[in-house]
Amino acid sequence: MPATILIGAQWGDEGKGRVADWLAAEADVVGRFAGGDNAGHTVVVGSSVVKLHLVPSGILHPHVTCVLGNGMVINPVNLLKEMDGLAAQGVDISPERLILSTKAHLITPAHIALDTASEKSRGDQAIGTTLRGIGPAYMDKTGRQGIRAGQMMSIEDFADALYSAIEQANKTLVQQGSQPLDAKQVTVEYLDAAARLQPYLRDTTVYLNDRLKAGARILCEGAQGTLLDIDHGDYPFVTSSSPTAGGALTGLGFGPRYVDKVLGVAKCFSTRVGSGPMPTELEGELAERLRGTGEHFWDEFGTTTGRPRRCGWLDAVVLRYAVAVNGFTELVLTKLDVLSGLPELKIAVAYMIDGVRYEYPPSTIAELGRAEPIYETFPGWSKDISSARRNSDLPDAACSYIQRIAELCDIPVHTVSVGPEREQLVYF
Ligand code: IMP
């Protein structure tokens, strides 16, 4: 640090929450900069499993101040539910520990209804969104008609803004054949939430810059992943924010001179939830083996929506691209233990599209749809690696797999996780 940026290198769900939790131990401030409660981070602390959607993982470290940055979209009712859940688990969520940017945008019930209506109207072209209202909230932000968190400082003004946003959305909902919302009924909870959130509101840009100037160490906790980025992802099958390294700076409001590390987090295989291309996707037994049964929280089912994730071999084309887009300084790999017991493993090292070899993903969805992965095959290992703590504890085949990933992406691998617990990490 002073500032470390932590980014998902694939399609989200790479295990960033547990990496953020581990890095937060050395941070003074942890800030989220993009997205909203479409994210789901699971952190295991002893025998407790903590699920976070909005609050940064740093909240589990009592010395850390957590910031919900200006680049986020916040559902105030869901934020409070999450805060109440944390408080019930004994976590201090006082305004000294959690700060909400006055410039963050708010997700209203209208955004949630519009998200659902839009997905319905797309039919088989649906994005497969989390239905949290994320896209419509960012549309209102860029359309310069959103409601910022700072407006909650005056409940009367906030109520007016909320009613008129709902009336406006009702016109669209009716046009699209959906039921309009009852503004009075759906806003009650929001007005209560606004009153409770007032003490948490602050200009986080000023706060963060003051802390950085005073030498504080800041961890920027990414949500989603590079391939879901509105600019750099598989458009239109993306989220509506910038979960890449550039988004950390605009979404928190400080300059690049403070950044000394950009850590990419990637799973040792690929997963994706929602629609969109995934060249290395597997089906059948192998996909089910990678996904798990769903009985463990670490199985491949969405933390936010519970949807089964699509699973496939590791895609080095995607990783190489993520290294470029974010300027990663090192890579953290997660879930190596899930691969134990597979007789052989594959990594896509390039794509073949219409007879041409691609080292990076093509820029159109149509080309991506025709991509044939070129695989390298590796021997598997049968040893249980969950108690490995040094690379010398890992079987040779596992070390070779990791080394090849580092070579293919031209980046050092910093750490590999071999289980869900805080200490199940192997340092390279
Ligand atoms: P939205 O962010 O709800 O609009 O969803 C847009 C796309 O991003 C969909 O494919 C979602 O499944 C995906 N997505 C959004 N947030 C996450 C996440 O935290 N992990 C994985 N996929 C996500």
JSON list of C-alpha atoms in Angstrom, two decimals, residues 2-186:
[
{"chain": "A", "resi": 2, "resn": "PRO", "atom": "CA", "xyz": [-0.64, 3.23, 0.21]},
{"chain": "A", "resi": 3, "resn": "ALA", "atom": "CA", "xyz": [-3.34, 2.04, -2.20]},
{"chain": "A", "resi": 4, "resn": "THR", "atom": "CA", "xyz": [-3.80, -1.52, -3.41]},
{"chain": "A", "resi": 5, "resn": "ILE", "atom": "CA", "xyz": [-6.48, -2.28, -5.97]},
{"chain": "A", "resi": 6, "resn": "LEU", "atom": "CA", "xyz": [-8.03, -5.74, -5.93]},
{"chain": "A", "resi": 7, "resn": "ILE", "atom": "CA", "xyz": [-9.81, -6.82, -9.11]},
{"chain": "A", "resi": 8, "resn": "GLY", "atom": "CA", "xyz": [-11.62, -9.90, -10.41]},
{"chain": "A", "resi": 9, "resn": "ALA", "atom": "CA", "xyz": [-9.82, -11.21, -13.50]},
{"chain": "A", "resi": 10, "resn": "GLN", "atom": "CA", "xyz": [-12.71, -13.27, -14.92]},
{"chain": "A", "resi": 11, "resn": "TRP", "atom": "CA", "xyz": [-16.53, -13.00, -14.76]},
{"chain": "A", "resi": 12, "resn": "GLY", "atom": "CA", "xyz": [-16.84, -12.32, -11.03]},
{"chain": "A", "resi": 13, "resn": "ASP", "atom": "CA", "xyz": [-17.03, -14.83, -8.16]},
{"chain": "A", "resi": 14, "resn": "GLU", "atom": "CA", "xyz": [-13.25, -15.33, -8.20]},
{"chain": "A", "resi": 15, "resn": "GLY", "atom": "CA", "xyz": [-13.04, -15.35, -4.41]},
{"chain": "A", "resi": 16, "resn": "LYS", "atom": "CA", "xyz": [-12.17, -11.66, -4.03]},
{"chain": "A", "resi": 17, "resn": "GLY", "atom": "CA", "xyz": [-13.99, -11.40, -0.70]},
{"chain": "A", "resi": 18, "resn": "ARG", "atom": "CA", "xyz": [-11.65, -13.79, 1.08]},
{"chain": "A", "resi": 19, "resn": "VAL", "atom": "CA", "xyz": [-8.58, -12.14, -0.50]},
{"chain": "A", "resi": 20, "resn": "ALA", "atom": "CA", "xyz": [-9.89, -8.72, 0.55]},
{"chain": "A", "resi": 21, "resn": "ASP", "atom": "CA", "xyz": [-10.46, -10.05, 4.05]},
{"chain": "A", "resi": 22, "resn": "TRP", "atom": "CA", "xyz": [-6.85, -11.24, 4.20]},
{"chain": "A", "resi": 23, "resn": "LEU", "atom": "CA", "xyz": [-5.42, -7.97, 2.78]},
{"chain": "A", "resi": 24, "resn": "ALA", "atom": "CA", "xyz": [-7.66, -5.87, 5.03]},
{"chain": "A", "resi": 25, "resn": "ALA", "atom": "CA", "xyz": [-5.61, -7.02, 8.01]},
{"chain": "A", "resi": 26, "resn": "GLU", "atom": "CA", "xyz": [-2.83, -4.69, 6.71]},
{"chain": "A", "resi": 27, "resn": "ALA", "atom": "CA", "xyz": [-5.12, -1.83, 5.61]},
{"chain": "A", "resi": 28, "resn": "ASP", "atom": "CA", "xyz": [-6.49, 1.21, 7.43]},
{"chain": "A", "resi": 29, "resn": "VAL", "atom": "CA", "xyz": [-9.37, 1.79, 5.02]},
{"chain": "A", "resi": 30, "resn": "VAL", "atom": "CA", "xyz": [-11.19, -0.59, 2.66]},
{"chain": "A", "resi": 31, "resn": "GLY", "atom": "CA", "xyz": [-13.35, 0.99, -0.04]},
{"chain": "A", "resi": 32, "resn": "ARG", "atom": "CA", "xyz": [-15.77, -0.43, -2.57]},
{"chain": "A", "resi": 33, "resn": "PHE", "atom": "CA", "xyz": [-15.91, 1.56, -5.78]},
{"chain": "A", "resi": 34, "resn": "ALA", "atom": "CA", "xyz": [-18.39, 0.01, -8.23]},
{"chain": "A", "resi": 35, "resn": "GLY", "atom": "CA", "xyz": [-21.58, -2.01, -8.42]},
{"chain": "A", "resi": 36, "resn": "GLY", "atom": "CA", "xyz": [-24.03, -2.58, -5.62]},
{"chain": "A", "resi": 37, "resn": "ASP", "atom": "CA", "xyz": [-25.75, -5.53, -4.02]},
{"chain": "A", "resi": 38, "resn": "ASN", "atom": "CA", "xyz": [-25.41, -7.56, -7.21]},
{"chain": "A", "resi": 39, "resn": "ALA", "atom": "CA", "xyz": [-22.10, -8.58, -5.59]},
{"chain": "A", "resi": 40, "resn": "GLY", "atom": "CA", "xyz": [-21.83, -11.35, -3.04]},
{"chain": "A", "resi": 41, "resn": "HIS", "atom": "CA", "xyz": [-18.70, -11.89, -1.00]},
{"chain": "A", "resi": 42, "resn": "THR", "atom": "CA", "xyz": [-18.40, -14.81, 1.38]},
{"chain": "A", "resi": 43, "resn": "VAL", "atom": "CA", "xyz": [-15.81, -14.72, 4.14]},
{"chain": "A", "resi": 44, "resn": "VAL", "atom": "CA", "xyz": [-15.18, -17.47, 6.68]},
{"chain": "A", "resi": 45, "resn": "VAL", "atom": "CA", "xyz": [-14.03, -16.42, 10.11]},
{"chain": "A", "resi": 46, "resn": "GLY", "atom": "CA", "xyz": [-13.58, -19.37, 12.44]},
{"chain": "A", "resi": 47, "resn": "SER", "atom": "CA", "xyz": [-16.91, -21.17, 12.51]},
{"chain": "A", "resi": 48, "resn": "SER", "atom": "CA", "xyz": [-18.90, -18.21, 11.11]},
{"chain": "A", "resi": 49, "resn": "VAL", "atom": "CA", "xyz": [-19.70, -17.66, 7.47]},
{"chain": "A", "resi": 50, "resn": "VAL", "atom": "CA", "xyz": [-20.32, -13.98, 6.70]},
{"chain": "A", "resi": 51, "resn": "LYS", "atom": "CA", "xyz": [-22.07, -13.02, 3.46]},
{"chain": "A", "resi": 52, "resn": "LEU", "atom": "CA", "xyz": [-21.58, -9.47, 2.29]},
{"chain": "A", "resi": 53, "resn": "HIS", "atom": "CA", "xyz": [-23.24, -7.72, -0.65]},
{"chain": "A", "resi": 54, "resn": "LEU", "atom": "CA", "xyz": [-22.53, -4.03, -0.09]},
{"chain": "A", "resi": 55, "resn": "VAL", "atom": "CA", "xyz": [-20.37, -3.62, 2.98]},
{"chain": "A", "resi": 56, "resn": "PRO", "atom": "CA", "xyz": [-16.64, -4.10, 2.25]},
{"chain": "A", "resi": 57, "resn": "SER", "atom": "CA", "xyz": [-15.00, -7.23, 3.72]},
{"chain": "A", "resi": 58, "resn": "GLY", "atom": "CA", "xyz": [-12.78, -4.96, 5.82]},
{"chain": "A", "resi": 59, "resn": "ILE", "atom": "CA", "xyz": [-15.67, -4.55, 8.27]},
{"chain": "A", "resi": 60, "resn": "LEU", "atom": "CA", "xyz": [-14.58, -7.83, 9.88]},
{"chain": "A", "resi": 61, "resn": "HIS", "atom": "CA", "xyz": [-11.31, -6.20, 11.00]},
{"chain": "A", "resi": 62, "resn": "PRO", "atom": "CA", "xyz": [-12.08, -3.85, 13.91]},
{"chain": "A", "resi": 63, "resn": "HIS", "atom": "CA", "xyz": [-9.25, -1.40, 13.07]},
{"chain": "A", "resi": 64, "resn": "VAL", "atom": "CA", "xyz": [-10.49, -0.80, 9.49]},
{"chain": "A", "resi": 65, "resn": "THR", "atom": "CA", "xyz": [-12.79, 2.00, 8.29]},
{"chain": "A", "resi": 66, "resn": "CYS", "atom": "CA", "xyz": [-15.00, 0.94, 5.39]},
{"chain": "A", "resi": 67, "resn": "VAL", "atom": "CA", "xyz": [-16.08, 3.23, 2.58]},
{"chain": "A", "resi": 68, "resn": "LEU", "atom": "CA", "xyz": [-18.95, 2.79, 0.14]},
{"chain": "A", "resi": 69, "resn": "GLY", "atom": "CA", "xyz": [-17.61, 4.93, -2.68]},
{"chain": "A", "resi": 70, "resn": "ASN", "atom": "CA", "xyz": [-19.20, 7.39, -5.10]},
{"chain": "A", "resi": 71, "resn": "GLY", "atom": "CA", "xyz": [-19.00, 4.84, -7.96]},
{"chain": "A", "resi": 72, "resn": "MET", "atom": "CA", "xyz": [-21.45, 2.50, -6.24]},
{"chain": "A", "resi": 73, "resn": "VAL", "atom": "CA", "xyz": [-25.21, 2.19, -6.53]},
{"chain": "A", "resi": 74, "resn": "ILE", "atom": "CA", "xyz": [-26.79, 1.59, -3.14]},
{"chain": "A", "resi": 75, "resn": "ASN", "atom": "CA", "xyz": [-30.12, 0.11, -2.21]},
{"chain": "A", "resi": 76, "resn": "PRO", "atom": "CA", "xyz": [-30.59, 1.81, 1.18]},
{"chain": "A", "resi": 77, "resn": "VAL", "atom": "CA", "xyz": [-33.06, -0.78, 2.48]},
{"chain": "A", "resi": 78, "resn": "ASN", "atom": "CA", "xyz": [-30.77, -3.68, 1.61]},
{"chain": "A", "resi": 79, "resn": "LEU", "atom": "CA", "xyz": [-27.77, -1.84, 3.03]},
{"chain": "A", "resi": 80, "resn": "LEU", "atom": "CA", "xyz": [-29.53, -1.49, 6.36]},
{"chain": "A", "resi": 81, "resn": "LYS", "atom": "CA", "xyz": [-30.58, -5.15, 6.36]},
{"chain": "A", "resi": 82, "resn": "GLU", "atom": "CA", "xyz": [-26.95, -6.12, 5.82]},
{"chain": "A", "resi": 83, "resn": "MET", "atom": "CA", "xyz": [-25.78, -3.73, 8.54]},
{"chain": "A", "resi": 84, "resn": "ASP", "atom": "CA", "xyz": [-28.36, -5.13, 10.96]},
{"chain": "A", "resi": 85, "resn": "GLY", "atom": "CA", "xyz": [-27.26, -8.69, 10.12]},
{"chain": "A", "resi": 86, "resn": "LEU", "atom": "CA", "xyz": [-23.63, -7.77, 10.83]},
{"chain": "A", "resi": 87, "resn": "ALA", "atom": "CA", "xyz": [-24.56, -6.06, 14.10]},
{"chain": "A", "resi": 88, "resn": "ALA", "atom": "CA", "xyz": [-26.44, -9.23, 15.13]},
{"chain": "A", "resi": 89, "resn": "GLN", "atom": "CA", "xyz": [-23.18, -11.17, 14.54]},
{"chain": "A", "resi": 90, "resn": "GLY", "atom": "CA", "xyz": [-21.38, -8.75, 16.88]},
{"chain": "A", "resi": 91, "resn": "VAL", "atom": "CA", "xyz": [-19.74, -6.58, 14.20]},
{"chain": "A", "resi": 92, "resn": "ASP", "atom": "CA", "xyz": [-19.36, -2.86, 14.98]},
{"chain": "A", "resi": 93, "resn": "ILE", "atom": "CA", "xyz": [-21.13, -0.96, 12.19]},
{"chain": "A", "resi": 94, "resn": "SER", "atom": "CA", "xyz": [-21.06, 2.50, 13.75]},
{"chain": "A", "resi": 95, "resn": "PRO", "atom": "CA", "xyz": [-20.53, 5.59, 11.53]},
{"chain": "A", "resi": 96, "resn": "GLU", "atom": "CA", "xyz": [-16.90, 5.64, 12.69]},
{"chain": "A", "resi": 97, "resn": "ARG", "atom": "CA", "xyz": [-16.42, 2.32, 10.88]},
{"chain": "A", "resi": 98, "resn": "LEU", "atom": "CA", "xyz": [-18.68, 2.63, 7.85]},
{"chain": "A", "resi": 99, "resn": "ILE", "atom": "CA", "xyz": [-19.00, 5.68, 5.61]},
{"chain": "A", "resi": 100, "resn": "LEU", "atom": "CA", "xyz": [-21.37, 6.14, 2.68]},
{"chain": "A", "resi": 101, "resn": "SER", "atom": "CA", "xyz": [-20.44, 8.58, -0.05]},
{"chain": "A", "resi": 102, "resn": "THR", "atom": "CA", "xyz": [-22.90, 11.42, -0.51]},
{"chain": "A", "resi": 103, "resn": "LYS", "atom": "CA", "xyz": [-22.20, 11.04, -4.24]},
{"chain": "A", "resi": 104, "resn": "ALA", "atom": "CA", "xyz": [-23.11, 7.33, -4.51]},
{"chain": "A", "resi": 105, "resn": "HIS", "atom": "CA", "xyz": [-26.34, 6.81, -6.43]},
{"chain": "A", "resi": 106, "resn": "LEU", "atom": "CA", "xyz": [-29.40, 5.15, -4.94]},
{"chain": "A", "resi": 107, "resn": "ILE", "atom": "CA", "xyz": [-31.30, 2.17, -6.26]},
{"chain": "A", "resi": 108, "resn": "THR", "atom": "CA", "xyz": [-35.05, 2.76, -5.93]},
{"chain": "A", "resi": 109, "resn": "PRO", "atom": "CA", "xyz": [-37.94, 0.26, -6.18]},
{"chain": "A", "resi": 110, "resn": "ALA", "atom": "CA", "xyz": [-38.48, 1.71, -9.67]},
{"chain": "A", "resi": 111, "resn": "HIS", "atom": "CA", "xyz": [-35.02, 0.53, -10.76]},
{"chain": "A", "resi": 112, "resn": "ILE", "atom": "CA", "xyz": [-35.74, -2.98, -9.55]},
{"chain": "A", "resi": 113, "resn": "ALA", "atom": "CA", "xyz": [-39.08, -3.09, -11.39]},
{"chain": "A", "resi": 114, "resn": "LEU", "atom": "CA", "xyz": [-37.45, -1.70, -14.55]},
{"chain": "A", "resi": 115, "resn": "ASP", "atom": "CA", "xyz": [-34.64, -4.29, -14.38]},
{"chain": "A", "resi": 116, "resn": "THR", "atom": "CA", "xyz": [-37.22, -7.10, -14.23]},
{"chain": "A", "resi": 117, "resn": "ALA", "atom": "CA", "xyz": [-39.32, -5.58, -17.04]},
{"chain": "A", "resi": 118, "resn": "SER", "atom": "CA", "xyz": [-36.26, -5.08, -19.25]},
{"chain": "A", "resi": 119, "resn": "GLU", "atom": "CA", "xyz": [-35.08, -8.66, -18.77]},
{"chain": "A", "resi": 120, "resn": "LYS", "atom": "CA", "xyz": [-38.58, -9.93, -19.58]},
{"chain": "A", "resi": 121, "resn": "SER", "atom": "CA", "xyz": [-38.78, -7.87, -22.75]},
{"chain": "A", "resi": 122, "resn": "ARG", "atom": "CA", "xyz": [-35.42, -9.21, -23.98]},
{"chain": "A", "resi": 123, "resn": "GLY", "atom": "CA", "xyz": [-36.77, -12.77, -24.00]},
{"chain": "A", "resi": 124, "resn": "ASP", "atom": "CA", "xyz": [-34.03, -15.22, -24.97]},
{"chain": "A", "resi": 125, "resn": "GLN", "atom": "CA", "xyz": [-31.60, -12.31, -25.31]},
{"chain": "A", "resi": 126, "resn": "ALA", "atom": "CA", "xyz": [-31.88, -11.56, -21.56]},
{"chain": "A", "resi": 127, "resn": "ILE", "atom": "CA", "xyz": [-28.61, -10.57, -19.89]},
{"chain": "A", "resi": 128, "resn": "GLY", "atom": "CA", "xyz": [-29.37, -12.75, -16.87]},
{"chain": "A", "resi": 129, "resn": "THR", "atom": "CA", "xyz": [-28.99, -9.82, -14.48]},
{"chain": "A", "resi": 130, "resn": "THR", "atom": "CA", "xyz": [-29.22, -10.20, -10.72]},
{"chain": "A", "resi": 131, "resn": "LEU", "atom": "CA", "xyz": [-32.51, -8.20, -10.86]},
{"chain": "A", "resi": 132, "resn": "ARG", "atom": "CA", "xyz": [-31.19, -5.79, -8.20]},
{"chain": "A", "resi": 133, "resn": "GLY", "atom": "CA", "xyz": [-31.90, -2.70, -10.31]},
{"chain": "A", "resi": 134, "resn": "ILE", "atom": "CA", "xyz": [-28.22, -2.11, -11.09]},
{"chain": "A", "resi": 135, "resn": "GLY", "atom": "CA", "xyz": [-28.52, -1.30, -14.81]},
{"chain": "A", "resi": 136, "resn": "PRO", "atom": "CA", "xyz": [-31.49, 1.10, -14.49]},
{"chain": "A", "resi": 137, "resn": "ALA", "atom": "CA", "xyz": [-29.79, 2.90, -11.56]},
{"chain": "A", "resi": 138, "resn": "TYR", "atom": "CA", "xyz": [-26.63, 3.52, -13.62]},
{"chain": "A", "resi": 139, "resn": "MET", "atom": "CA", "xyz": [-28.81, 4.56, -16.58]},
{"chain": "A", "resi": 140, "resn": "ASP", "atom": "CA", "xyz": [-30.39, 7.26, -14.40]},
{"chain": "A", "resi": 141, "resn": "LYS", "atom": "CA", "xyz": [-26.93, 8.29, -13.18]},
{"chain": "A", "resi": 142, "resn": "THR", "atom": "CA", "xyz": [-25.51, 8.75, -16.69]},
{"chain": "A", "resi": 143, "resn": "GLY", "atom": "CA", "xyz": [-28.85, 10.22, -17.84]},
{"chain": "A", "resi": 144, "resn": "ARG", "atom": "CA", "xyz": [-28.35, 12.84, -15.11]},
{"chain": "A", "resi": 145, "resn": "GLN", "atom": "CA", "xyz": [-31.61, 12.08, -13.38]},
{"chain": "A", "resi": 146, "resn": "GLY", "atom": "CA", "xyz": [-30.46, 9.78, -10.59]},
{"chain": "A", "resi": 147, "resn": "ILE", "atom": "CA", "xyz": [-30.87, 10.27, -6.85]},
{"chain": "A", "resi": 148, "resn": "ARG", "atom": "CA", "xyz": [-27.64, 10.60, -4.90]},
{"chain": "A", "resi": 149, "resn": "ALA", "atom": "CA", "xyz": [-27.20, 9.30, -1.38]},
{"chain": "A", "resi": 150, "resn": "GLY", "atom": "CA", "xyz": [-26.59, 12.86, -0.15]},
{"chain": "A", "resi": 151, "resn": "GLN", "atom": "CA", "xyz": [-30.22, 13.66, -0.93]},
{"chain": "A", "resi": 152, "resn": "MET", "atom": "CA", "xyz": [-31.20, 11.49, 2.03]},
{"chain": "A", "resi": 153, "resn": "MET", "atom": "CA", "xyz": [-29.98, 14.31, 4.30]},
{"chain": "A", "resi": 154, "resn": "SER", "atom": "CA", "xyz": [-33.37, 15.97, 3.76]},
{"chain": "A", "resi": 155, "resn": "ILE", "atom": "CA", "xyz": [-36.14, 13.40, 4.09]},
{"chain": "A", "resi": 156, "resn": "GLU", "atom": "CA", "xyz": [-38.67, 15.76, 2.47]},
{"chain": "A", "resi": 157, "resn": "ASP", "atom": "CA", "xyz": [-36.54, 16.36, -0.61]},
{"chain": "A", "resi": 158, "resn": "PHE", "atom": "CA", "xyz": [-35.69, 12.68, -0.76]},
{"chain": "A", "resi": 159, "resn": "ALA", "atom": "CA", "xyz": [-39.38, 11.71, -0.60]},
{"chain": "A", "resi": 160, "resn": "ASP", "atom": "CA", "xyz": [-40.20, 14.14, -3.44]},
{"chain": "A", "resi": 161, "resn": "ALA", "atom": "CA", "xyz": [-37.34, 12.81, -5.57]},
{"chain": "A", "resi": 162, "resn": "LEU", "atom": "CA", "xyz": [-38.36, 9.23, -4.88]},
{"chain": "A", "resi": 163, "resn": "TYR", "atom": "CA", "xyz": [-42.06, 9.80, -5.72]},
{"chain": "A", "resi": 164, "resn": "SER", "atom": "CA", "xyz": [-41.29, 11.57, -8.96]},
{"chain": "A", "resi": 165, "resn": "ALA", "atom": "CA", "xyz": [-38.74, 8.86, -9.97]},
{"chain": "A", "resi": 166, "resn": "ILE", "atom": "CA", "xyz": [-41.41, 6.23, -9.38]},
{"chain": "A", "resi": 167, "resn": "GLU", "atom": "CA", "xyz": [-44.08, 8.14, -11.31]},
{"chain": "A", "resi": 168, "resn": "GLN", "atom": "CA", "xyz": [-41.65, 8.54, -14.20]},
{"chain": "A", "resi": 169, "resn": "ALA", "atom": "CA", "xyz": [-40.75, 4.83, -14.13]},
{"chain": "A", "resi": 170, "resn": "ASN", "atom": "CA", "xyz": [-44.44, 3.88, -13.97]},
{"chain": "A", "resi": 171, "resn": "LYS", "atom": "CA", "xyz": [-44.95, 5.40, -17.44]},
{"chain": "A", "resi": 172, "resn": "THR", "atom": "CA", "xyz": [-42.27, 3.09, -18.84]},
{"chain": "A", "resi": 173, "resn": "LEU", "atom": "CA", "xyz": [-43.53, 0.09, -16.90]},
{"chain": "A", "resi": 174, "resn": "VAL", "atom": "CA", "xyz": [-47.07, 0.56, -18.24]},
{"chain": "A", "resi": 175, "resn": "GLN", "atom": "CA", "xyz": [-45.76, 1.03, -21.79]},
{"chain": "A", "resi": 176, "resn": "GLN", "atom": "CA", "xyz": [-43.88, -2.26, -21.44]},
{"chain": "A", "resi": 177, "resn": "GLY", "atom": "CA", "xyz": [-47.00, -4.07, -20.17]},
{"chain": "A", "resi": 178, "resn": "SER", "atom": "CA", "xyz": [-45.82, -4.33, -16.54]},
{"chain": "A", "resi": 179, "resn": "GLN", "atom": "CA", "xyz": [-47.73, -3.34, -13.40]},
{"chain": "A", "resi": 180, "resn": "PRO", "atom": "CA", "xyz": [-47.08, 0.22, -12.17]},
{"chain": "A", "resi": 181, "resn": "LEU", "atom": "CA", "xyz": [-45.78, 0.65, -8.61]},
{"chain": "A", "resi": 182, "resn": "ASP", "atom": "CA", "xyz": [-47.77, 2.14, -5.74]},
{"chain": "A", "resi": 183, "resn": "ALA", "atom": "CA", "xyz": [-45.40, 4.99, -4.88]},
{"chain": "A", "resi": 184, "resn": "LYS", "atom": "CA", "xyz": [-46.65, 5.42, -1.28]},
{"chain": "A", "resi": 185, "resn": "GLN", "atom": "CA", "xyz": [-46.45, 1.73, -0.47]},
{"chain": "A", "resi": 186, "resn": "VAL", "atom": "CA", "xyz": [-43.01, 1.04, -1.91]}
]
